JSON list of C-alpha atoms in Angstrom, two decimals:
[
{"chain": "A", "resi": 266, "resn": "MET", "atom": "CA", "xyz": [-20.44, -29.47, 16.30]},
{"chain": "A", "resi": 267, "resn": "LYS", "atom": "CA", "xyz": [-20.71, -26.83, 14.09]},
{"chain": "A", "resi": 268, "resn": "THR", "atom": "CA", "xyz": [-24.47, -26.12, 13.80]},
{"chain": "A", "resi": 269, "resn": "THR", "atom": "CA", "xyz": [-23.39, -26.98, 10.32]},
{"chain": "A", "resi": 270, "resn": "LEU", "atom": "CA", "xyz": [-22.30, -30.55, 10.71]},
{"chain": "A", "resi": 271, "resn": "LYS", "atom": "CA", "xyz": [-25.00, -30.66, 13.76]},
{"chain": "A", "resi": 272, "resn": "GLU", "atom": "CA", "xyz": [-28.11, -34.23, 12.94]},
{"chain": "A", "resi": 273, "resn": "THR", "atom": "CA", "xyz": [-31.54, -32.09, 14.76]},
{"chain": "A", "resi": 274, "resn": "TYR", "atom": "CA", "xyz": [-34.48, -33.64, 15.63]},
{"chain": "A", "resi": 275, "resn": "TYR", "atom": "CA", "xyz": [-35.45, -33.80, 12.17]},
{"chain": "A", "resi": 276, "resn": "CYS", "atom": "CA", "xyz": [-32.32, -34.04, 10.13]},
{"chain": "A", "resi": 277, "resn": "ASP", "atom": "CA", "xyz": [-31.88, -37.02, 12.11]},
{"chain": "A", "resi": 278, "resn": "TYR", "atom": "CA", "xyz": [-29.18, -38.67, 10.88]},
{"chain": "A", "resi": 279, "resn": "ALA", "atom": "CA", "xyz": [-28.00, -41.29, 12.53]},
{"chain": "A", "resi": 280, "resn": "HIS", "atom": "CA", "xyz": [-31.37, -42.67, 11.56]},
{"chain": "A", "resi": 281, "resn": "PRO", "atom": "CA", "xyz": [-29.26, -46.44, 10.34]},
{"chain": "A", "resi": 282, "resn": "GLU", "atom": "CA", "xyz": [-31.03, -46.25, 7.11]},
{"chain": "A", "resi": 283, "resn": "ILE", "atom": "CA", "xyz": [-29.67, -42.58, 6.88]},
{"chain": "A", "resi": 284, "resn": "GLN", "atom": "CA", "xyz": [-25.78, -44.35, 7.82]},
{"chain": "A", "resi": 285, "resn": "LYS", "atom": "CA", "xyz": [-25.85, -46.33, 5.72]},
{"chain": "A", "resi": 286, "resn": "LEU", "atom": "CA", "xyz": [-26.85, -44.84, 2.35]},
{"chain": "A", "resi": 287, "resn": "ALA", "atom": "CA", "xyz": [-24.48, -42.20, 3.70]},
{"chain": "A", "resi": 288, "resn": "LYS", "atom": "CA", "xyz": [-22.07, -44.71, 3.49]},
{"chain": "A", "resi": 289, "resn": "LYS", "atom": "CA", "xyz": [-23.12, -46.98, 0.51]},
{"chain": "A", "resi": 290, "resn": "LEU", "atom": "CA", "xyz": [-23.18, -43.25, -1.47]},
{"chain": "A", "resi": 291, "resn": "ALA", "atom": "CA", "xyz": [-19.79, -41.97, -0.37]},
{"chain": "A", "resi": 292, "resn": "GLU", "atom": "CA", "xyz": [-18.49, -45.07, -1.06]},
{"chain": "A", "resi": 293, "resn": "LYS", "atom": "CA", "xyz": [-14.51, -45.17, -3.52]},
{"chain": "A", "resi": 294, "resn": "THR", "atom": "CA", "xyz": [-13.85, -41.79, -3.29]},
{"chain": "A", "resi": 295, "resn": "ASN", "atom": "CA", "xyz": [-12.91, -39.19, -1.19]},
{"chain": "A", "resi": 296, "resn": "ASP", "atom": "CA", "xyz": [-13.75, -36.24, -2.30]},
{"chain": "A", "resi": 297, "resn": "PRO", "atom": "CA", "xyz": [-16.48, -34.85, -1.02]},
{"chain": "A", "resi": 298, "resn": "VAL", "atom": "CA", "xyz": [-17.20, -33.19, -4.04]},
{"chain": "A", "resi": 299, "resn": "GLU", "atom": "CA", "xyz": [-17.88, -36.20, -6.11]},
{"chain": "A", "resi": 300, "resn": "ILE", "atom": "CA", "xyz": [-19.50, -37.39, -2.63]},
{"chain": "A", "resi": 301, "resn": "ALA", "atom": "CA", "xyz": [-22.27, -35.36, -2.89]},
{"chain": "A", "resi": 302, "resn": "LYS", "atom": "CA", "xyz": [-22.92, -35.18, -6.30]},
{"chain": "A", "resi": 303, "resn": "LYS", "atom": "CA", "xyz": [-23.70, -38.84, -5.77]},
{"chain": "A", "resi": 304, "resn": "THR", "atom": "CA", "xyz": [-26.28, -38.35, -2.80]},
{"chain": "A", "resi": 305, "resn": "PHE", "atom": "CA", "xyz": [-27.27, -34.71, -4.93]},
{"chain": "A", "resi": 306, "resn": "TYR", "atom": "CA", "xyz": [-28.56, -36.49, -8.22]},
{"chain": "A", "resi": 307, "resn": "HIS", "atom": "CA", "xyz": [-29.96, -39.76, -5.69]},
{"chain": "A", "resi": 308, "resn": "VAL", "atom": "CA", "xyz": [-32.40, -37.39, -4.23]},
{"chain": "A", "resi": 309, "resn": "ARG", "atom": "CA", "xyz": [-33.30, -35.25, -6.56]},
{"chain": "A", "resi": 310, "resn": "ASP", "atom": "CA", "xyz": [-34.41, -38.75, -8.49]},
{"chain": "A", "resi": 311, "resn": "ASN", "atom": "CA", "xyz": [-34.88, -42.01, -5.93]},
{"chain": "A", "resi": 312, "resn": "ILE", "atom": "CA", "xyz": [-36.39, -40.08, -3.73]},
{"chain": "A", "resi": 313, "resn": "VAL", "atom": "CA", "xyz": [-40.01, -38.87, -6.74]},
{"chain": "A", "resi": 314, "resn": "THR", "atom": "CA", "xyz": [-41.12, -35.53, -6.86]},
{"chain": "A", "resi": 315, "resn": "GLY", "atom": "CA", "xyz": [-43.99, -35.72, -4.28]},
{"chain": "A", "resi": 316, "resn": "TYR", "atom": "CA", "xyz": [-46.61, -33.59, -1.52]},
{"chain": "A", "resi": 317, "resn": "ASP", "atom": "CA", "xyz": [-46.04, -33.98, 1.70]},
{"chain": "A", "resi": 318, "resn": "LEU", "atom": "CA", "xyz": [-46.64, -32.29, 5.39]},
{"chain": "A", "resi": 319, "resn": "TYR", "atom": "CA", "xyz": [-43.71, -30.51, 6.20]},
{"chain": "A", "resi": 320, "resn": "LYS", "atom": "CA", "xyz": [-43.25, -31.95, 9.34]},
{"chain": "A", "resi": 321, "resn": "VAL", "atom": "CA", "xyz": [-41.53, -35.23, 8.93]},
{"chain": "A", "resi": 322, "resn": "LYS", "atom": "CA", "xyz": [-38.04, -36.11, 10.00]},
{"chain": "A", "resi": 323, "resn": "ALA", "atom": "CA", "xyz": [-35.00, -37.08, 7.35]},
{"chain": "A", "resi": 324, "resn": "SER", "atom": "CA", "xyz": [-35.60, -40.99, 7.88]},
{"chain": "A", "resi": 325, "resn": "ASP", "atom": "CA", "xyz": [-39.45, -41.19, 6.45]},
{"chain": "A", "resi": 326, "resn": "ILE", "atom": "CA", "xyz": [-39.13, -39.31, 3.89]},
{"chain": "A", "resi": 327, "resn": "LEU", "atom": "CA", "xyz": [-36.26, -42.14, 2.28]},
{"chain": "A", "resi": 328, "resn": "LYS", "atom": "CA", "xyz": [-38.64, -45.02, 4.08]},
{"chain": "A", "resi": 329, "resn": "LYS", "atom": "CA", "xyz": [-41.62, -42.86, 1.66]},
{"chain": "A", "resi": 330, "resn": "GLY", "atom": "CA", "xyz": [-39.59, -42.68, -1.38]},
{"chain": "A", "resi": 331, "resn": "TYR", "atom": "CA", "xyz": [-41.33, -39.60, -1.90]},
{"chain": "A", "resi": 332, "resn": "GLY", "atom": "CA", "xyz": [-41.34, -35.12, -1.40]},
{"chain": "A", "resi": 333, "resn": "ILE", "atom": "CA", "xyz": [-41.21, -32.34, -1.93]},
{"chain": "A", "resi": 334, "resn": "CYS", "atom": "CA", "xyz": [-39.00, -29.34, -2.11]},
{"chain": "A", "resi": 335, "resn": "TRP", "atom": "CA", "xyz": [-38.41, -29.04, 1.99]},
{"chain": "A", "resi": 336, "resn": "GLY", "atom": "CA", "xyz": [-38.38, -32.69, 2.60]},
{"chain": "A", "resi": 337, "resn": "LYS", "atom": "CA", "xyz": [-36.07, -33.86, -1.02]},
{"chain": "A", "resi": 338, "resn": "SER", "atom": "CA", "xyz": [-33.46, -30.51, 1.13]},
{"chain": "A", "resi": 339, "resn": "THR", "atom": "CA", "xyz": [-33.66, -31.86, 4.08]},
{"chain": "A", "resi": 340, "resn": "LEU", "atom": "CA", "xyz": [-33.18, -35.21, 3.29]},
{"chain": "A", "resi": 341, "resn": "LEU", "atom": "CA", "xyz": [-30.63, -34.12, 0.87]},
{"chain": "A", "resi": 342, "resn": "ILE", "atom": "CA", "xyz": [-28.04, -32.13, 4.01]},
{"chain": "A", "resi": 343, "resn": "ALA", "atom": "CA", "xyz": [-28.91, -35.28, 6.26]},
{"chain": "A", "resi": 344, "resn": "LEU", "atom": "CA", "xyz": [-26.63, -37.06, 3.43]},
{"chain": "A", "resi": 345, "resn": "LEU", "atom": "CA", "xyz": [-25.00, -34.19, 3.46]},
{"chain": "A", "resi": 346, "resn": "ARG", "atom": "CA", "xyz": [-23.63, -33.00, 7.27]},
{"chain": "A", "resi": 347, "resn": "CYS", "atom": "CA", "xyz": [-24.01, -37.85, 7.55]},
{"chain": "A", "resi": 348, "resn": "ASN", "atom": "CA", "xyz": [-20.57, -37.40, 5.07]},
{"chain": "A", "resi": 349, "resn": "HIS", "atom": "CA", "xyz": [-19.34, -34.21, 7.19]},
{"chain": "A", "resi": 350, "resn": "ILE", "atom": "CA", "xyz": [-20.04, -32.42, 3.61]},
{"chain": "A", "resi": 351, "resn": "GLN", "atom": "CA", "xyz": [-21.74, -28.94, 6.19]},
{"chain": "A", "resi": 352, "resn": "ALA", "atom": "CA", "xyz": [-25.00, -27.78, 4.36]},
{"chain": "A", "resi": 353, "resn": "GLN", "atom": "CA", "xyz": [-27.49, -25.82, 5.73]},
{"chain": "A", "resi": 354, "resn": "PHE", "atom": "CA", "xyz": [-31.27, -25.55, 5.06]},
{"chain": "A", "resi": 355, "resn": "VAL", "atom": "CA", "xyz": [-31.44, -22.27, 2.58]},
{"chain": "A", "resi": 356, "resn": "THR", "atom": "CA", "xyz": [-35.67, -20.10, 1.55]},
{"chain": "A", "resi": 357, "resn": "ILE", "atom": "CA", "xyz": [-35.66, -17.90, -1.10]},
{"chain": "A", "resi": 358, "resn": "PRO", "atom": "CA", "xyz": [-39.21, -16.31, -1.97]},
{"chain": "A", "resi": 359, "resn": "VAL", "atom": "CA", "xyz": [-40.67, -17.06, -5.93]},
{"chain": "A", "resi": 360, "resn": "HIS", "atom": "CA", "xyz": [-43.74, -16.25, -7.36]},
{"chain": "A", "resi": 361, "resn": "ARG", "atom": "CA", "xyz": [-46.43, -18.78, -7.30]},
{"chain": "A", "resi": 362, "resn": "LYS", "atom": "CA", "xyz": [-47.22, -19.25, -10.35]},
{"chain": "A", "resi": 363, "resn": "PHE", "atom": "CA", "xyz": [-43.63, -20.66, -9.99]},
{"chain": "A", "resi": 364, "resn": "ILE", "atom": "CA", "xyz": [-45.82, -24.05, -9.58]},
{"chain": "A", "resi": 365, "resn": "LYS", "atom": "CA", "xyz": [-48.67, -23.94, -12.16]},
{"chain": "A", "resi": 366, "resn": "PRO", "atom": "CA", "xyz": [-47.23, -26.63, -14.69]},
{"chain": "A", "resi": 367, "resn": "LEU", "atom": "CA", "xyz": [-47.13, -29.90, -11.35]},
{"chain": "A", "resi": 368, "resn": "VAL", "atom": "CA", "xyz": [-50.43, -27.79, -10.33]},
{"chain": "A", "resi": 369, "resn": "GLY", "atom": "CA", "xyz": [-51.96, -25.76, -13.26]},
{"chain": "A", "resi": 370, "resn": "ASN", "atom": "CA", "xyz": [-54.35, -23.30, -11.72]},
{"chain": "A", "resi": 371, "resn": "LEU", "atom": "CA", "xyz": [-54.53, -24.41, -8.50]},
{"chain": "A", "resi": 372, "resn": "TYR", "atom": "CA", "xyz": [-51.07, -23.10, -7.94]},
{"chain": "A", "resi": 373, "resn": "HIS", "atom": "CA", "xyz": [-53.91, -20.19, -6.90]},
{"chain": "A", "resi": 374, "resn": "LEU", "atom": "CA", "xyz": [-54.12, -21.75, -3.21]},
{"chain": "A", "resi": 375, "resn": "ALA", "atom": "CA", "xyz": [-51.10, -21.87, -2.64]},
{"chain": "A", "resi": 376, "resn": "ASN", "atom": "CA", "xyz": [-49.39, -18.02, -0.83]},
{"chain": "A", "resi": 377, "resn": "SER", "atom": "CA", "xyz": [-47.46, -15.61, -3.31]},
{"chain": "A", "resi": 378, "resn": "PRO", "atom": "CA", "xyz": [-44.74, -15.04, -3.44]},
{"chain": "A", "resi": 379, "resn": "TYR", "atom": "CA", "xyz": [-43.88, -18.90, -1.87]},
{"chain": "A", "resi": 380, "resn": "ASN", "atom": "CA", "xyz": [-40.36, -19.46, 0.14]},
{"chain": "A", "resi": 381, "resn": "HIS", "atom": "CA", "xyz": [-38.85, -22.03, -1.82]},
{"chain": "A", "resi": 382, "resn": "CYS", "atom": "CA", "xyz": [-36.62, -24.59, -0.21]},
{"chain": "A", "resi": 383, "resn": "MET", "atom": "CA", "xyz": [-33.46, -25.60, -1.75]},
{"chain": "A", "resi": 384, "resn": "VAL", "atom": "CA", "xyz": [-29.63, -26.95, 0.54]},
{"chain": "A", "resi": 385, "resn": "ASN", "atom": "CA", "xyz": [-26.65, -24.49, 0.32]},
{"chain": "A", "resi": 386, "resn": "ALA", "atom": "CA", "xyz": [-23.74, -26.94, 0.53]},
{"chain": "A", "resi": 387, "resn": "PHE", "atom": "CA", "xyz": [-19.86, -26.55, 1.78]},
{"chain": "A", "resi": 388, "resn": "LEU", "atom": "CA", "xyz": [-17.92, -27.08, -1.90]},
{"chain": "A", "resi": 389, "resn": "ASN", "atom": "CA", "xyz": [-14.92, -25.88, -3.74]},
{"chain": "A", "resi": 390, "resn": "LYS", "atom": "CA", "xyz": [-14.37, -22.80, -1.15]},
{"chain": "A", "resi": 391, "resn": "ARG", "atom": "CA", "xyz": [-17.35, -21.64, -1.73]},
{"chain": "A", "resi": 392, "resn": "TRP", "atom": "CA", "xyz": [-21.30, -22.09, 0.11]},
{"chain": "A", "resi": 393, "resn": "THR", "atom": "CA", "xyz": [-23.05, -23.59, -3.24]},
{"chain": "A", "resi": 394, "resn": "ILE", "atom": "CA", "xyz": [-26.92, -23.85, -3.74]},
{"chain": "A", "resi": 395, "resn": "LEU", "atom": "CA", "xyz": [-28.51, -27.08, -4.31]},
{"chain": "A", "resi": 396, "resn": "ASP", "atom": "CA", "xyz": [-32.41, -27.77, -6.12]},
{"chain": "A", "resi": 397, "resn": "SER", "atom": "CA", "xyz": [-32.83, -32.21, -6.05]},
{"chain": "A", "resi": 398, "resn": "VAL", "atom": "CA", "xyz": [-36.27, -31.03, -6.15]},
{"chain": "A", "resi": 399, "resn": "LEU", "atom": "CA", "xyz": [-38.13, -32.24, -9.10]},
{"chain": "A", "resi": 400, "resn": "ASP", "atom": "CA", "xyz": [-36.94, -35.98, -10.15]},
{"chain": "A", "resi": 401, "resn": "LYS", "atom": "CA", "xyz": [-35.90, -36.16, -13.63]},
{"chain": "A", "resi": 402, "resn": "LYS", "atom": "CA", "xyz": [-39.07, -37.66, -15.23]},
{"chain": "A", "resi": 403, "resn": "THR", "atom": "CA", "xyz": [-41.61, -34.42, -13.25]},
{"chain": "A", "resi": 404, "resn": "TYR", "atom": "CA", "xyz": [-39.23, -32.20, -14.76]},
{"chain": "A", "resi": 405, "resn": "GLU", "atom": "CA", "xyz": [-38.74, -33.91, -18.41]},
{"chain": "A", "resi": 406, "resn": "ILE", "atom": "CA", "xyz": [-43.06, -34.49, -18.91]},
{"chain": "A", "resi": 407, "resn": "PHE", "atom": "CA", "xyz": [-44.28, -31.02, -16.38]},
{"chain": "A", "resi": 408, "resn": "PHE", "atom": "CA", "xyz": [-41.03, -28.83, -17.23]},
{"chain": "A", "resi": 409, "resn": "ALA", "atom": "CA", "xyz": [-39.20, -29.26, -20.08]},
{"chain": "A", "resi": 410, "resn": "PRO", "atom": "CA", "xyz": [-41.88, -28.21, -22.89]},
{"chain": "A", "resi": 411, "resn": "GLU", "atom": "CA", "xyz": [-42.74, -25.35, -20.90]},
{"chain": "A", "resi": 412, "resn": "ASN", "atom": "CA", "xyz": [-39.57, -24.26, -22.60]},
{"chain": "A", "resi": 413, "resn": "ILE", "atom": "CA", "xyz": [-38.42, -23.22, -19.48]},
{"chain": "A", "resi": 414, "resn": "PRO", "atom": "CA", "xyz": [-34.80, -20.90, -18.75]},
{"chain": "A", "resi": 415, "resn": "TRP", "atom": "CA", "xyz": [-33.91, -23.43, -16.16]},
{"chain": "A", "resi": 416, "resn": "GLY", "atom": "CA", "xyz": [-32.34, -27.00, -15.95]},
{"chain": "A", "resi": 417, "resn": "ILE", "atom": "CA", "xyz": [-32.30, -29.26, -13.18]},
{"chain": "A", "resi": 418, "resn": "ASP", "atom": "CA", "xyz": [-28.91, -31.13, -13.96]},
{"chain": "A", "resi": 419, "resn": "TRP", "atom": "CA", "xyz": [-26.11, -30.50, -11.28]},
{"chain": "A", "resi": 420, "resn": "ASN", "atom": "CA", "xyz": [-22.63, -29.96, -13.03]},
{"chain": "A", "resi": 421, "resn": "GLY", "atom": "CA", "xyz": [-20.13, -30.35, -9.78]},
{"chain": "A", "resi": 422, "resn": "LYS", "atom": "CA", "xyz": [-19.03, -26.69, -9.96]},
{"chain": "A", "resi": 423, "resn": "ASP", "atom": "CA", "xyz": [-21.65, -24.00, -10.35]},
{"chain": "A", "resi": 424, "resn": "ASP", "atom": "CA", "xyz": [-25.21, -23.37, -8.14]},
{"chain": "A", "resi": 425, "resn": "CYS", "atom": "CA", "xyz": [-28.79, -25.93, -8.93]},
{"chain": "A", "resi": 426, "resn": "ARG", "atom": "CA", "xyz": [-31.59, -23.08, -8.34]},
{"chain": "A", "resi": 427, "resn": "LEU", "atom": "CA", "xyz": [-34.90, -23.79, -9.74]},
{"chain": "A", "resi": 428, "resn": "TYR", "atom": "CA", "xyz": [-37.56, -21.77, -11.39]},
{"chain": "A", "resi": 429, "resn": "THR", "atom": "CA", "xyz": [-35.09, -18.17, -11.33]},
{"chain": "A", "resi": 430, "resn": "ASP", "atom": "CA", "xyz": [-37.61, -16.81, -13.55]},
{"chain": "A", "resi": 431, "resn": "SER", "atom": "CA", "xyz": [-40.39, -17.21, -10.72]},
{"chain": "A", "resi": 432, "resn": "VAL", "atom": "CA", "xyz": [-37.67, -15.52, -7.98]},
{"chain": "A", "resi": 433, "resn": "VAL", "atom": "CA", "xyz": [-38.53, -11.85, -6.77]},
{"chain": "A", "resi": 434, "resn": "GLY", "atom": "CA", "xyz": [-35.72, -12.25, -3.23]},
{"chain": "A", "resi": 435, "resn": "GLU", "atom": "CA", "xyz": [-33.02, -13.48, -2.33]},
{"chain": "A", "resi": 436, "resn": "PRO", "atom": "CA", "xyz": [-32.75, -16.71, -0.66]},
{"chain": "A", "resi": 437, "resn": "ASP", "atom": "CA", "xyz": [-32.92, -16.70, 3.20]},
{"chain": "A", "resi": 438, "resn": "ILE", "atom": "CA", "xyz": [-30.49, -18.98, 5.37]},
{"chain": "A", "resi": 439, "resn": "HIS", "atom": "CA", "xyz": [-31.88, -20.76, 8.63]},
{"chain": "A", "resi": 440, "resn": "ALA", "atom": "CA", "xyz": [-29.57, -22.25, 10.64]},
{"chain": "A", "resi": 441, "resn": "ASP", "atom": "CA", "xyz": [-32.32, -23.67, 12.98]},
{"chain": "A", "resi": 442, "resn": "ILE", "atom": "CA", "xyz": [-33.81, -26.38, 10.43]},
{"chain": "A", "resi": 443, "resn": "ASP", "atom": "CA", "xyz": [-35.69, -27.23, 12.58]},
{"chain": "A", "resi": 444, "resn": "SER", "atom": "CA", "xyz": [-37.27, -24.77, 13.55]},
{"chain": "A", "resi": 445, "resn": "VAL", "atom": "CA", "xyz": [-37.98, -23.66, 9.62]},
{"chain": "A", "resi": 446, "resn": "ILE", "atom": "CA", "xyz": [-39.37, -26.99, 9.29]},
{"chain": "A", "resi": 447, "resn": "ARG", "atom": "CA", "xyz": [-42.31, -26.52, 12.27]},
{"chain": "A", "resi": 448, "resn": "GLN", "atom": "CA", "xyz": [-42.61, -22.82, 11.32]},
{"chain": "A", "resi": 449, "resn": "LYS", "atom": "CA", "xyz": [-44.19, -24.39, 7.15]},
{"chain": "A", "resi": 450, "resn": "ALA", "atom": "CA", "xyz": [-41.06, -22.56, 6.31]},
{"chain": "A", "resi": 451, "resn": "GLY", "atom": "CA", "xyz": [-43.18, -19.24, 5.98]},
{"chain": "A", "resi": 452, "resn": "ASN", "atom": "CA", "xyz": [-45.13, -20.79, 3.95]},
{"chain": "A", "resi": 453, "resn": "THR", "atom": "CA", "xyz": [-49.79, -21.03, 4.97]},
{"chain": "A", "resi": 454, "resn": "GLU", "atom": "CA", "xyz": [-51.15, -24.59, 5.06]},
{"chain": "A", "resi": 455, "resn": "PHE", "atom": "CA", "xyz": [-54.71, -26.46, 5.35]},
{"chain": "A", "resi": 456, "resn": "PRO", "atom": "CA", "xyz": [-54.23, -27.95, 8.14]},
{"chain": "A", "resi": 457, "resn": "ALA", "atom": "CA", "xyz": [-53.29, -31.13, 8.65]},
{"chain": "A", "resi": 458, "resn": "PHE", "atom": "CA", "xyz": [-55.73, -32.94, 7.91]},
{"chain": "A", "resi": 459, "resn": "ILE", "atom": "CA", "xyz": [-57.79, -30.94, 5.16]},
{"chain": "A", "resi": 460, "resn": "ALA", "atom": "CA", "xyz": [-53.53, -31.06, 3.51]},
{"chain": "A", "resi": 461, "resn": "ILE", "atom": "CA", "xyz": [-53.17, -34.72, 3.10]},
{"chain": "A", "resi": 462, "resn": "GLY", "atom": "CA", "xyz": [-56.12, -35.67, 1.38]},
{"chain": "A", "resi": 463, "resn": "VAL", "atom": "CA", "xyz": [-55.57, -32.06, -0.62]},
{"chain": "A", "resi": 464, "resn": "TYR", "atom": "CA", "xyz": [-51.88, -33.53, -0.90]},
{"chain": "A", "resi": 465, "resn": "ARG", "atom": "CA", "xyz": [-53.11, -37.50, -2.16]},
{"chain": "A", "resi": 466, "resn": "PHE", "atom": "CA", "xyz": [-55.12, -35.78, -4.79]},
{"chain": "A", "resi": 467, "resn": "LEU", "atom": "CA", "xyz": [-52.33, -33.92, -6.51]},
{"chain": "A", "resi": 468, "resn": "ASN", "atom": "CA", "xyz": [-50.00, -37.07, -5.98]},
{"chain": "A", "resi": 469, "resn": "LYS", "atom": "CA", "xyz": [-52.12, -39.33, -7.85]},
{"chain": "A", "resi": 470, "resn": "ARG", "atom": "CA", "xyz": [-52.78, -36.54, -10.77]},
{"chain": "A", "resi": 471, "resn": "LEU", "atom": "CA", "xyz": [-48.58, -35.93, -10.97]},
{"chain": "A", "resi": 472, "resn": "TRP", "atom": "CA", "xyz": [-47.78, -39.72, -10.21]},
{"chain": "A", "resi": 473, "resn": "LYS", "atom": "CA", "xyz": [-50.36, -41.35, -12.95]},
{"chain": "A", "resi": 474, "resn": "LYS", "atom": "CA", "xyz": [-47.91, -39.15, -15.75]},
{"chain": "A", "resi": 475, "resn": "THR", "atom": "CA", "xyz": [-44.69, -39.96, -13.79]},
{"chain": "A", "resi": 476, "resn": "PHE", "atom": "CA", "xyz": [-44.66, -42.84, -11.50]},
{"chain": "A", "resi": 477, "resn": "PHE", "atom": "CA", "xyz": [-46.84, -45.55, -12.51]},
{"chain": "A", "resi": 478, "resn": "SER", "atom": "CA", "xyz": [-46.63, -45.17, -16.52]},
{"chain": "A", "resi": 479, "resn": "THR", "atom": "CA", "xyz": [-43.00, -45.65, -15.81]},
{"chain": "A", "resi": 480, "resn": "LEU", "atom": "CA", "xyz": [-42.57, -48.37, -13.20]},
{"chain": "A", "resi": 481, "resn": "PRO", "atom": "CA", "xyz": [-40.83, -50.34, -15.36]},
{"chain": "A", "resi": 482, "resn": "GLN", "atom": "CA", "xyz": [-37.59, -47.69, -15.40]},
{"chain": "A", "resi": 483, "resn": "MET", "atom": "CA", "xyz": [-38.44, -46.64, -12.11]},
{"chain": "A", "resi": 484, "resn": "GLY", "atom": "CA", "xyz": [-35.97, -49.48, -10.31]},
{"chain": "A", "resi": 485, "resn": "ASP", "atom": "CA", "xyz": [-37.21, -49.97, -6.95]},
{"chain": "A", "resi": 486, "resn": "VAL", "atom": "CA", "xyz": [-38.41, -46.30, -6.48]},
{"chain": "A", "resi": 487, "resn": "LYS", "atom": "CA", "xyz": [-41.37, -47.24, -4.43]},
{"chain": "A", "resi": 488, "resn": "PRO", "atom": "CA", "xyz": [-43.41, -44.36, -2.88]},
{"chain": "A", "resi": 489, "resn": "LYS", "atom": "CA", "xyz": [-46.06, -44.78, -0.07]},
{"chain": "A", "resi": 490, "resn": "TYR", "atom": "CA", "xyz": [-47.77, -42.88, 2.38]},
{"chain": "A", "resi": 491, "resn": "HIS", "atom": "CA", "xyz": [-47.28, -43.40, 5.22]},
{"chain": "A", "resi": 492, "resn": "TRP", "atom": "CA", "xyz": [-49.61, -40.94, 7.19]}
]
């Protein structure tokens, strides 16, 4: 089997819940682009933007209902591969200011350049970049008011790349998903017992303006902590 279709420890698409969701996303169509679009938008908006530890399986991201770039990318890859769409884990170096609209001056705590995570999917006979990290509410509340030069929608044809104004290098494709996650995508992170507290604080502040303030509009999305 091609490495771009393999199941791995973190990309655990044999998990029953991932299998179930992948099957639902592929209903009524055999078109891989259409399946990829439905999968992209499901992960983008149904998995709320929220910070989490690096070493989390795709099935756990799905269960929690929230994730940040590395987690949402892993889940997107798992769902695509489950539907026989080749997908790869990608990192790209960006200046740490890319996340300032979301965390304010706390962005200084991040390493710079910071290795942002996204997905490469083989569609339309070429590799296409997909970045599903920001759900619609998070984008509209924190980023759109900043008049950023990029959006979060994907038309099924072109690359969907976020933070283009902060990119400082070329994308790096990782054949081994598990290895890059264990290495925290090359980023620095507090020890887990400290990171947990920091992420709780960040998520509480973030969701106060997005998730919890718009609960009736969020449907079945219910982010929960499972540390």
